[in-house]
Coordinates of C-alpha atoms in Angstrom, one line a residue:
X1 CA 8.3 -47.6 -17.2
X2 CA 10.5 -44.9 -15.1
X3 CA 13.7 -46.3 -14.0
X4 CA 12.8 -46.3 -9.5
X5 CA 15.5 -43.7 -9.0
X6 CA 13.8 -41.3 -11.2
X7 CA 10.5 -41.6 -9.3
X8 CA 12.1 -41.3 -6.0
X9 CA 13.2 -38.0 -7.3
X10 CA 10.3 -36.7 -8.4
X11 CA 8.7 -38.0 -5.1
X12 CA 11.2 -36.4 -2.3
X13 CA 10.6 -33.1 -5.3
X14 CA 6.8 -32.7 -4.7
X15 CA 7.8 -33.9 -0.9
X16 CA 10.2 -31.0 -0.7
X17 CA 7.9 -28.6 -2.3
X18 CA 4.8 -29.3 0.2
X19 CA 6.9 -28.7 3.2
X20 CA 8.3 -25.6 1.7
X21 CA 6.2 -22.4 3.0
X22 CA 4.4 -21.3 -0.1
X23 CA 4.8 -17.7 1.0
X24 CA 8.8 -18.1 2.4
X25 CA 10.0 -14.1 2.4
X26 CA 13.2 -13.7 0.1
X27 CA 12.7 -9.4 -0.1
X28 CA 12.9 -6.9 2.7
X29 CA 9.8 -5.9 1.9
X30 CA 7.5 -8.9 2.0
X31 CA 4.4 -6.6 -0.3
X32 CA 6.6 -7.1 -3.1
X33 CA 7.0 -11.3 -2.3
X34 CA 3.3 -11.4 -2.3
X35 CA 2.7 -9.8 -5.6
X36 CA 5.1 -11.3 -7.3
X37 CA 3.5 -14.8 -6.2
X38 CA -0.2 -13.5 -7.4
X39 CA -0.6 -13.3 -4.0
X40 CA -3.5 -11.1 -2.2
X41 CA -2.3 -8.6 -0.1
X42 CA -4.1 -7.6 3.1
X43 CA -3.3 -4.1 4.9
X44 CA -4.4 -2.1 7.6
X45 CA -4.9 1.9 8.5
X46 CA -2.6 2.6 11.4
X47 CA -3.8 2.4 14.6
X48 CA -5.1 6.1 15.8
X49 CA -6.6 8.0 18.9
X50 CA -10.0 8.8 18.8
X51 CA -10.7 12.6 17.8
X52 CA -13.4 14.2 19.2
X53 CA -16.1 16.4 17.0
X54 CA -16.2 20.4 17.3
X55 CA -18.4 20.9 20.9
X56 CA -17.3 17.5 22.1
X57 CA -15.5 16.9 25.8
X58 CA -12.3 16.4 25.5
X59 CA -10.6 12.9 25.6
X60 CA -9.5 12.0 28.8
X61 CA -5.6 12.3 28.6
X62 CA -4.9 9.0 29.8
X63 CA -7.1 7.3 26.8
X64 CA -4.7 9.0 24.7
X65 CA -1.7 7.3 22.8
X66 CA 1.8 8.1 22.2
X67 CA 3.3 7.8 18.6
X68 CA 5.4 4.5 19.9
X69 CA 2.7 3.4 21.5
X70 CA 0.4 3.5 18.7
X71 CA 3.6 1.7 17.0
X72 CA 3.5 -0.9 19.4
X73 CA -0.4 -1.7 19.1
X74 CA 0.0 -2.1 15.4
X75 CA 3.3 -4.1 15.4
X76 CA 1.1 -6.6 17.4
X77 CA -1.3 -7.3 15.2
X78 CA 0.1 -10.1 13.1
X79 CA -2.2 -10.9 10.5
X80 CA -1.8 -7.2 8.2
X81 CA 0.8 -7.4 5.4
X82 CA 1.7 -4.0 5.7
X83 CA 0.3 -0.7 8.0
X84 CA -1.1 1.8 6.2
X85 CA -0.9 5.9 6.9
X86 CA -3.0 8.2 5.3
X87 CA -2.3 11.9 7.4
X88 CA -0.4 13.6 5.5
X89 CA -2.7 13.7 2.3
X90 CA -4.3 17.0 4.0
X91 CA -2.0 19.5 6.4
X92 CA 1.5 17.8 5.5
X93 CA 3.5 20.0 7.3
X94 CA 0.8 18.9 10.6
X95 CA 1.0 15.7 10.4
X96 CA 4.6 14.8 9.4
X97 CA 6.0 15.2 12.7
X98 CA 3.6 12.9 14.4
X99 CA 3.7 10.2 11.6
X100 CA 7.6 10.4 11.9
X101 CA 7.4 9.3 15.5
X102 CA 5.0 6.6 15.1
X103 CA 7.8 5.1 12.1
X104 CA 10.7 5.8 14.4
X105 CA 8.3 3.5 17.1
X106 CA 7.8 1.0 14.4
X107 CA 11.5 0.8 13.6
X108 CA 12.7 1.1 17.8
X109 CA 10.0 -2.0 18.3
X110 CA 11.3 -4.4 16.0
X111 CA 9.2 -4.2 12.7
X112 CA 12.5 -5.0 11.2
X113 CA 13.2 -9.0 11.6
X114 CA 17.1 -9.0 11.7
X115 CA 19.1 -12.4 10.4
X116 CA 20.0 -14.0 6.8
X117 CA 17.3 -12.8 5.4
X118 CA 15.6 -9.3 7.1
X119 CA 12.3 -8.2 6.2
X120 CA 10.4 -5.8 7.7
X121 CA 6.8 -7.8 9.6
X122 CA 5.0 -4.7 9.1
X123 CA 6.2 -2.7 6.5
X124 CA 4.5 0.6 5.9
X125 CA 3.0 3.0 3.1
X126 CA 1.8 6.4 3.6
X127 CA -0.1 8.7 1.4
X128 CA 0.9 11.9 -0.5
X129 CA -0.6 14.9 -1.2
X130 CA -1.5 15.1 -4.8
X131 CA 1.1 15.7 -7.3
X132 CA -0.3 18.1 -10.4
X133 CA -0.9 21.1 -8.3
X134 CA 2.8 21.6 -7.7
X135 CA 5.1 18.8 -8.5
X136 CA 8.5 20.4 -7.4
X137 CA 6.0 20.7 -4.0
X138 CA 5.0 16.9 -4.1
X139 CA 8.7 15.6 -5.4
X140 CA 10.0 17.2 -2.2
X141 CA 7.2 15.8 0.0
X142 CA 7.9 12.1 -1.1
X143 CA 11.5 12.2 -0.3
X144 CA 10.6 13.2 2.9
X145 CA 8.9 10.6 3.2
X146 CA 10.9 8.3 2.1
X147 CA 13.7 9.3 4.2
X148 CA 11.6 7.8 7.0
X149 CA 11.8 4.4 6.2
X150 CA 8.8 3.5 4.2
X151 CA 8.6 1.2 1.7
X152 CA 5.4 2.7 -0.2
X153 CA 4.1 5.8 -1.5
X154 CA 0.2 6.1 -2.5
X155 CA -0.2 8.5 -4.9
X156 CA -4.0 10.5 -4.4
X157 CA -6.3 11.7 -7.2
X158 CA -4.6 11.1 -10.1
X159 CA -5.3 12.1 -13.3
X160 CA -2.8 11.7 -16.1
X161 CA 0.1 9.3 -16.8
X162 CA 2.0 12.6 -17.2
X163 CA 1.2 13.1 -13.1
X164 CA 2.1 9.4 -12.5
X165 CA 5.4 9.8 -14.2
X166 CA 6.1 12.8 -11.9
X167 CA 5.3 10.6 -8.8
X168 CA 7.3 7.8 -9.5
X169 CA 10.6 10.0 -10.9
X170 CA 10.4 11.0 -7.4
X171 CA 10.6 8.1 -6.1
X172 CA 13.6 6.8 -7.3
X173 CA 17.6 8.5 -6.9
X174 CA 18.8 10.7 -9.5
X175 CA 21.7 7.7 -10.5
X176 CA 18.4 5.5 -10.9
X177 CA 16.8 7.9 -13.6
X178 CA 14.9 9.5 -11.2
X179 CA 14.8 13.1 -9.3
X180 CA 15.0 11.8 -6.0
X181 CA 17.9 14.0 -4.0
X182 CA 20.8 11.8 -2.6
X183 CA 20.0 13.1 1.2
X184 CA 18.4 9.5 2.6
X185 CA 17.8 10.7 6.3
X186 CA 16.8 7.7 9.0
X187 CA 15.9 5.6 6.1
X188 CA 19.1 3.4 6.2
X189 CA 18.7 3.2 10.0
X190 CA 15.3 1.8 9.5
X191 CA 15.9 -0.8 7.3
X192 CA 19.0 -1.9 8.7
X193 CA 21.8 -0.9 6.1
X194 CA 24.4 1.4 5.2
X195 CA 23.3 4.8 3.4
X196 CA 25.3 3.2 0.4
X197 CA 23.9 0.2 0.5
X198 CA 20.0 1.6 1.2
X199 CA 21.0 3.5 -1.9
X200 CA 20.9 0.6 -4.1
X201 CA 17.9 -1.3 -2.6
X202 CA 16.2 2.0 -2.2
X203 CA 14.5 2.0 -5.9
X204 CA 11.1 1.1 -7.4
X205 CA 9.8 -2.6 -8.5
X206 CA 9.3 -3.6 -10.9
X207 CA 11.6 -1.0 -12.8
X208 CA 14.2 -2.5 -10.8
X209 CA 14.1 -6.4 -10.4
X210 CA 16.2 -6.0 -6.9
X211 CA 14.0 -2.6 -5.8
X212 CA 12.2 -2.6 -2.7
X213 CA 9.8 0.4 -3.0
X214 CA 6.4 0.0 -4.2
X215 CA 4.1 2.1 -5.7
X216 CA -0.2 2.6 -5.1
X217 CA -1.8 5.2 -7.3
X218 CA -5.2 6.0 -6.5
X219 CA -7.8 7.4 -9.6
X220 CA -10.5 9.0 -7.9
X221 CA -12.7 11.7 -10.0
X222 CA -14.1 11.4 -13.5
X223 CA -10.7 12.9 -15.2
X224 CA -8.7 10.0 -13.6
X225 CA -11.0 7.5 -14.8
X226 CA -11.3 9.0 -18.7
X227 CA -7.6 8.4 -18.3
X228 CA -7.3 4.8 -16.5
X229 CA -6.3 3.5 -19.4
X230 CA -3.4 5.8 -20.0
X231 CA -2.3 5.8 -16.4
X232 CA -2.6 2.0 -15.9
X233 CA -0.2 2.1 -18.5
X234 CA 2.7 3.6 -17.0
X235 CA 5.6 1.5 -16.7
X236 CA 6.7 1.5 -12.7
X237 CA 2.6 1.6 -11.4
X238 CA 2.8 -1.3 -8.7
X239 CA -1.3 -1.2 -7.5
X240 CA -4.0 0.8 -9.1
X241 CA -6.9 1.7 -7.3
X242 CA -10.5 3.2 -7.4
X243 CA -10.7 5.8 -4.5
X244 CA -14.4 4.4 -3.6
X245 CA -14.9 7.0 -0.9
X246 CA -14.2 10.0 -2.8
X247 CA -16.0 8.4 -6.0
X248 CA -18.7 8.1 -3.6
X249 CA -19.6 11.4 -3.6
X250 CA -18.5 12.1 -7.2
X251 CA -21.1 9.9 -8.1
X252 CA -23.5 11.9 -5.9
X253 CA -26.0 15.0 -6.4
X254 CA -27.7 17.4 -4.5
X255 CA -31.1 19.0 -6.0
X256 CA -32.8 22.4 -4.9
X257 CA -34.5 20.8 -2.3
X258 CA -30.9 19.5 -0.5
X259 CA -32.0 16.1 -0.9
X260 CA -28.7 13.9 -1.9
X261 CA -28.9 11.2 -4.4
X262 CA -26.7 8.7 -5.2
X263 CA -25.8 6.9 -8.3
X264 CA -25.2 3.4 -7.4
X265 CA -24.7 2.3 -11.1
X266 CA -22.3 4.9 -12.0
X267 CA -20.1 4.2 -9.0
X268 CA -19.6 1.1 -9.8
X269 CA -18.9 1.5 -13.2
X270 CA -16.1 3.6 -12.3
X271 CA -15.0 0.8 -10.2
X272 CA -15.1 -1.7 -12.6
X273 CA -13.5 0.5 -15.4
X274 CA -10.6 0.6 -13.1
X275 CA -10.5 -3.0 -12.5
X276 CA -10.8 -3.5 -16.3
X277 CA -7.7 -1.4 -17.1
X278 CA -5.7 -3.0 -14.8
X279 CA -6.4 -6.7 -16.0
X280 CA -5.8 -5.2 -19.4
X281 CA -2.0 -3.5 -18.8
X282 CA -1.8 -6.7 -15.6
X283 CA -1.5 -4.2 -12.8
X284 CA -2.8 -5.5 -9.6
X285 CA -5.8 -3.8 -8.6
X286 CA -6.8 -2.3 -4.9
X287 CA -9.8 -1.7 -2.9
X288 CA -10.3 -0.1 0.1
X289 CA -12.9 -3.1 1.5
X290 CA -14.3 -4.4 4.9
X291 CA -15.8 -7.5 6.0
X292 CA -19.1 -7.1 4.3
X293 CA -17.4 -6.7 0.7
X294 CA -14.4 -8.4 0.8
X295 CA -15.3 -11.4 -0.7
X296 CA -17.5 -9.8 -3.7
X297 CA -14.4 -7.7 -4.4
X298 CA -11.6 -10.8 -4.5
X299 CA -13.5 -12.8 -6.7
X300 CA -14.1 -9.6 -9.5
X301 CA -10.0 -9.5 -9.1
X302 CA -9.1 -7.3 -7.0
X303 CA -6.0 -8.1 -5.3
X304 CA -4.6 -5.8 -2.5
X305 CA -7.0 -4.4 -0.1
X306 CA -6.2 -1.4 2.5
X307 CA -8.9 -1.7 5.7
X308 CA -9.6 -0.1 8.4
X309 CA -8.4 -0.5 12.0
X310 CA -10.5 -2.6 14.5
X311 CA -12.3 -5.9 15.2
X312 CA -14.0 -5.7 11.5
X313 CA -10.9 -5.2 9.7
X314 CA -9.5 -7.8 11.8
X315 CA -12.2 -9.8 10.3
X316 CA -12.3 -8.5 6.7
X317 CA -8.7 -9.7 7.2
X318 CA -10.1 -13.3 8.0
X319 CA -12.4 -13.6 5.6
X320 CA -9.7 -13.1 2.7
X321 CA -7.2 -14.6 4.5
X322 CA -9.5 -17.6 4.6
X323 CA -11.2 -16.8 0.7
X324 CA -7.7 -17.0 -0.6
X325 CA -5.9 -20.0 1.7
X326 CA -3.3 -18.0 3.0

């Protein structure tokens, strides 16, 4: 029989541990606490306007919103784990400008929480353009981005663990191993630090145990996914995922006649062989899901999920929010 002492212990122990908030931030950037915990992750396109088609009216000006006020509508939307940005994966020099205001917003609006222990509420990743087609090209690109304030980079179309590599040198500072310049720009401002000490905080996880940038790599045509294996290899990957959208229409044909078929069972074959390599290297795996799928796709294994803006992503959010009892 256990002395009483010992099982008062053990009593105020599992006491202290129910009371204790299963998903308590320690990191600045609270994607990272979540993964490390096995934890889903739930994320959210940016708010945007509404574009109009070619031969459309116009917008009316006043429906029209402002970078910081784009910020604000998605810094009040409490449920997303982090805001995602995908603009600058086509005219990077376009949109740039524009995405830079809607960070400066974010950071200006509070999406750092200041104290003890800051974290940003809304921490934000943005897409790249793809790296093989000119890698000095993309290196540069990611640092500006970085110098921003974000704590993510999604690399597009990937293809090789060779291209991967590339990516993620770029994201880390020379002194880290990496090919990152020393220039940091508003980033330190951002996340509430000296340039010195944004230097050291600034690398990747899990390469670096203390790092607080993360990594998504996106494989999304038929040479990506005859290398998943390879890729989902690379040391420094944070979340792999099947680009579903573009493999949509990989995974599509048009005959003489113009009529388009798709291939349902080769899609998702491709998705699946993705989710395969990452449970075989453990590398969390993504999908870009909405209300109707959500579910299906958490319990196959897929982990992190980016969605769509809007009442259903608000509700895709709910359903895994509620599917995985956070």
């Amino acid at each position: 029989m256990r002395p009483c002492w010992m099982l008062s212990a053990a009593a105020m122990a599992v006491s202290l541990s129910a009371v204790s908030p299963l998903h308590a931030q320690t990191r600045l950037n609270p994607v990272i606490d979540l993964i490390a915990k096995k934890q889903p992750v739930f994320g959210l396109y940016g708010p945007a306007n509404r574009r109009t088609r070619p031969g459309q009216p116009a917008l009316p000006a006043d429906s029209m919103k402002s970078p910081a006020q784009l910020a604000a509508v998605a810094l009040g939307y409490k449920q997303a784990d982090y805001i995602f940005d995908g603009s600058m994966e086509g005219d990077f020099d376009a949109a740039l400008p524009q995405f830079a205001a809607f960070a400066k917003g974010m950071g200006d609006q509070g999406a750092l929480q200041k104290g003890k222990a800051p974290r940003f509420t809304h921490p934000i990743f943005v897409k790249t353009h793809e790296i093989a087609p000119d890698p000095a090209l993309a290196a540069k690109r990611i640092g500006q981005q970085l110098n921003l304030g974000v704590t993510g980079i999604v690399f597009v179309g990937v293809e090789s663990a060779e291209e991967l590599k590339q990516g993620l040198a770029a994201m880390r500072f020379k002194a880290q191993g990496g090919t990152r310049s020393d220039d940091v720009g508003d980033a330190p401002a951002m996340w509430g630090m000296t340039p010195a000490d944004y230097r050291a905080k600034a690398d990747l996880w899990p390469l670096n145990t203390k790092g607080e940038l993360y990594n998504f790599t996106i494989v999304e045509s038929k040479t990506g996914l005859a290398k998943v294996r390879e890729i989902a290899a690379v040391k420094g990957v944070g979340v792999l995922f099947p680009g579903a959208g573009t493999l949509r229409g990989v995974f599509s044909t048009t005959d003489a006649a113009g009529k388009r078929t798709f291939d349902e069972a080769g899609w998702e074959a491709a998705i699946q062989s993705v989710l395969s390599a990452c449970k075989e290297f453990n590398v969390p795996c993504g999908y870009p899901a909405g209300a109707a799928d959500i579910e299906m796709r958490m319990k196959q294994g897929f982990s992190v999920f980016v969605i769509g803006w809007g009442e259903p992503g608000f509700k895709a959010v709910e359903i895994g929010r509620g599917v995985s009892g956070r």
